[in-house]
Amino acid sequence: MVKLIGLISDRDEVQRIYNFIKAHPLDYPNYADWTEKCRRQLELEEKGAIYETYDTKVIGCIVYQQHREDRHCIEIKNFRVDPNYRKKGVGTRLEFRICSIARASHLHKVYVDVSPINHDMVTFLLKKGYILEAKEPLYICNRIELMFSKYL
């Protein structure tokens, strides 16, 4: 079941998301620092999150926010599925839900960046209709990231 965390008032839900993203790190600099900052931003409602559970275990989540520059766009800040639950529709359900959230908020685009070495995610985004908009370094100088968007 996919559960939406909208205006977060339950710190237990924030802690569950935090524990999940911390347990499944991505290859970004200062990732541990980012997870701490993300937890605070979720508690302050500066970011939102959706997640899917199996029984009570979080098996996938998306952390998102309104894009800072394009106020008509929702930006996925973190998108992951537990490796044991990949290829089972979890990512598809989460991606569908984030697009629904964007539409309900009258936003016209979803934006996400991804490392080019994350071939599964690149393939997933292209399959879901995302368009590669740019290639540029975002987090580490001289390491290119891919910026994708999907118009709704």
Coordinates of C-alpha atoms in Angstrom, one line a residue:
M1 CA 0.0 0.0 0.0
V2 CA 1.3 3.4 -0.9
K3 CA 1.0 6.0 1.8
L4 CA 1.2 9.7 1.2
I5 CA 2.9 11.8 3.8
G6 CA 1.5 15.2 3.0
L7 CA 1.8 17.9 5.7
I8 CA 3.9 15.8 8.1
S9 CA 2.8 16.0 11.7
D10 CA 3.9 12.5 12.7
R11 CA 7.5 12.3 13.7
D12 CA 7.3 8.5 13.6
E13 CA 6.6 8.6 9.9
V14 CA 9.5 11.0 9.4
Q15 CA 11.8 8.7 11.3
R16 CA 10.7 5.7 9.2
I17 CA 11.6 7.6 6.0
Y18 CA 14.9 8.8 7.5
N19 CA 15.8 5.2 8.6
F20 CA 15.0 3.9 5.1
I21 CA 17.0 6.5 3.1
K22 CA 19.9 6.2 5.6
A23 CA 19.9 2.3 5.2
H24 CA 19.9 2.6 1.4
P25 CA 22.6 5.3 0.6
L26 CA 23.2 6.8 -2.8
D27 CA 26.5 7.8 -4.3
Y28 CA 26.4 11.4 -3.4
P29 CA 29.0 13.5 -1.4
N30 CA 28.2 14.0 2.3
Y31 CA 25.2 11.6 2.1
A32 CA 25.0 11.2 5.9
D33 CA 24.8 15.0 6.3
W34 CA 22.1 15.2 3.6
T35 CA 20.0 12.5 5.4
E36 CA 20.1 14.6 8.6
K37 CA 19.2 17.8 6.8
C38 CA 16.4 15.9 4.9
R39 CA 14.9 14.7 8.2
R40 CA 14.8 18.2 9.6
Q41 CA 13.2 19.5 6.3
L42 CA 10.6 16.8 6.5
E43 CA 9.8 17.7 10.1
L44 CA 9.5 21.4 9.1
E45 CA 7.4 20.4 6.1
E46 CA 9.9 22.0 3.7
K47 CA 10.0 18.6 1.9
G48 CA 7.3 16.0 1.4
A49 CA 7.6 12.2 1.1
I50 CA 5.6 9.3 -0.2
Y51 CA 6.4 5.7 0.6
E52 CA 5.2 2.2 0.1
T53 CA 5.2 -0.4 2.8
Y54 CA 5.1 -4.2 2.8
D55 CA 3.5 -5.1 6.1
T56 CA 5.1 -2.4 8.2
K57 CA 8.5 -2.3 6.4
V58 CA 9.2 0.7 4.1
I59 CA 10.2 -0.7 0.7
G60 CA 10.3 2.4 -1.4
C61 CA 10.0 6.2 -1.1
I62 CA 10.3 9.5 -2.9
V63 CA 11.3 12.6 -1.1
Y64 CA 10.2 15.7 -3.0
Q65 CA 9.8 19.5 -2.8
Q66 CA 8.6 22.3 -5.0
H67 CA 11.4 23.3 -7.3
R68 CA 13.2 26.3 -6.0
E69 CA 13.6 28.1 -9.4
D70 CA 10.6 26.8 -11.4
R71 CA 7.7 27.2 -9.0
H72 CA 5.5 25.2 -11.4
C73 CA 7.6 22.1 -11.0
I74 CA 7.9 19.4 -8.4
E75 CA 11.4 18.1 -7.8
I76 CA 12.2 14.6 -6.7
K77 CA 15.1 14.9 -4.3
N78 CA 15.5 11.2 -3.5
F79 CA 13.8 8.2 -5.1
R80 CA 14.7 4.6 -4.1
V81 CA 13.2 1.2 -3.8
D82 CA 14.6 -1.6 -1.6
P83 CA 16.7 -3.9 -3.8
N84 CA 14.7 -6.9 -2.6
Y85 CA 11.5 -5.3 -4.0
R86 CA 12.7 -3.9 -7.4
K87 CA 10.9 -5.0 -10.6
K88 CA 7.7 -5.5 -8.6
G89 CA 5.9 -2.3 -9.5
V90 CA 6.9 -0.3 -6.4
G91 CA 8.8 2.4 -8.3
T92 CA 5.9 2.6 -10.9
R93 CA 3.3 3.1 -8.1
L94 CA 5.5 5.8 -6.4
E95 CA 6.2 7.6 -9.7
F96 CA 2.4 7.6 -10.6
R97 CA 1.6 9.0 -7.1
I98 CA 4.2 11.8 -7.4
C99 CA 2.7 12.8 -10.8
S100 CA -0.7 12.8 -9.2
I101 CA 0.5 15.0 -6.4
A102 CA 2.0 17.4 -8.9
R103 CA -1.2 17.6 -10.9
A104 CA -3.3 18.1 -7.8
S105 CA -1.1 21.0 -6.9
H106 CA -1.4 22.5 -10.4
L107 CA 2.2 21.9 -11.2
H108 CA 3.1 21.1 -14.8
K109 CA 6.4 19.3 -14.6
V110 CA 8.3 16.7 -12.5
Y111 CA 12.1 17.1 -12.3
V112 CA 14.7 14.6 -11.2
D113 CA 18.5 14.2 -11.5
V114 CA 20.3 10.9 -11.6
S115 CA 23.8 9.7 -11.9
P116 CA 24.5 8.3 -15.4
I117 CA 25.9 5.1 -13.8
N118 CA 22.5 4.4 -12.4
H119 CA 21.4 2.6 -15.6
D120 CA 18.3 1.1 -14.0
M121 CA 16.9 4.5 -13.0
V122 CA 17.8 6.1 -16.3
T123 CA 15.9 3.3 -18.1
F124 CA 13.0 3.6 -15.7
L125 CA 12.7 7.3 -16.2
L126 CA 12.8 7.1 -20.0
K127 CA 10.2 4.3 -19.9
K128 CA 8.0 6.6 -17.8
G129 CA 8.2 9.4 -20.3
Y130 CA 10.9 11.6 -18.8
I131 CA 13.0 13.6 -21.2
L132 CA 16.7 14.2 -20.7
E133 CA 17.0 18.0 -20.4
A134 CA 20.7 18.5 -19.5
K135 CA 24.0 16.9 -18.4
E136 CA 26.1 18.9 -16.0
P137 CA 28.0 18.6 -12.7
L138 CA 25.7 19.1 -9.7
Y139 CA 27.3 17.6 -6.6
I140 CA 30.9 16.8 -7.5
C141 CA 33.0 19.0 -9.8
N142 CA 33.7 17.2 -13.1
R143 CA 31.1 14.4 -12.4
I144 CA 28.2 14.8 -14.8
E145 CA 24.6 14.2 -13.6
L146 CA 21.6 13.7 -15.9
M147 CA 18.6 16.0 -15.4
F148 CA 15.3 14.6 -16.5
S149 CA 11.8 16.1 -16.6
K150 CA 8.3 14.9 -17.4
Y151 CA 5.6 17.3 -18.5
L152 CA 2.2 16.6 -17.1

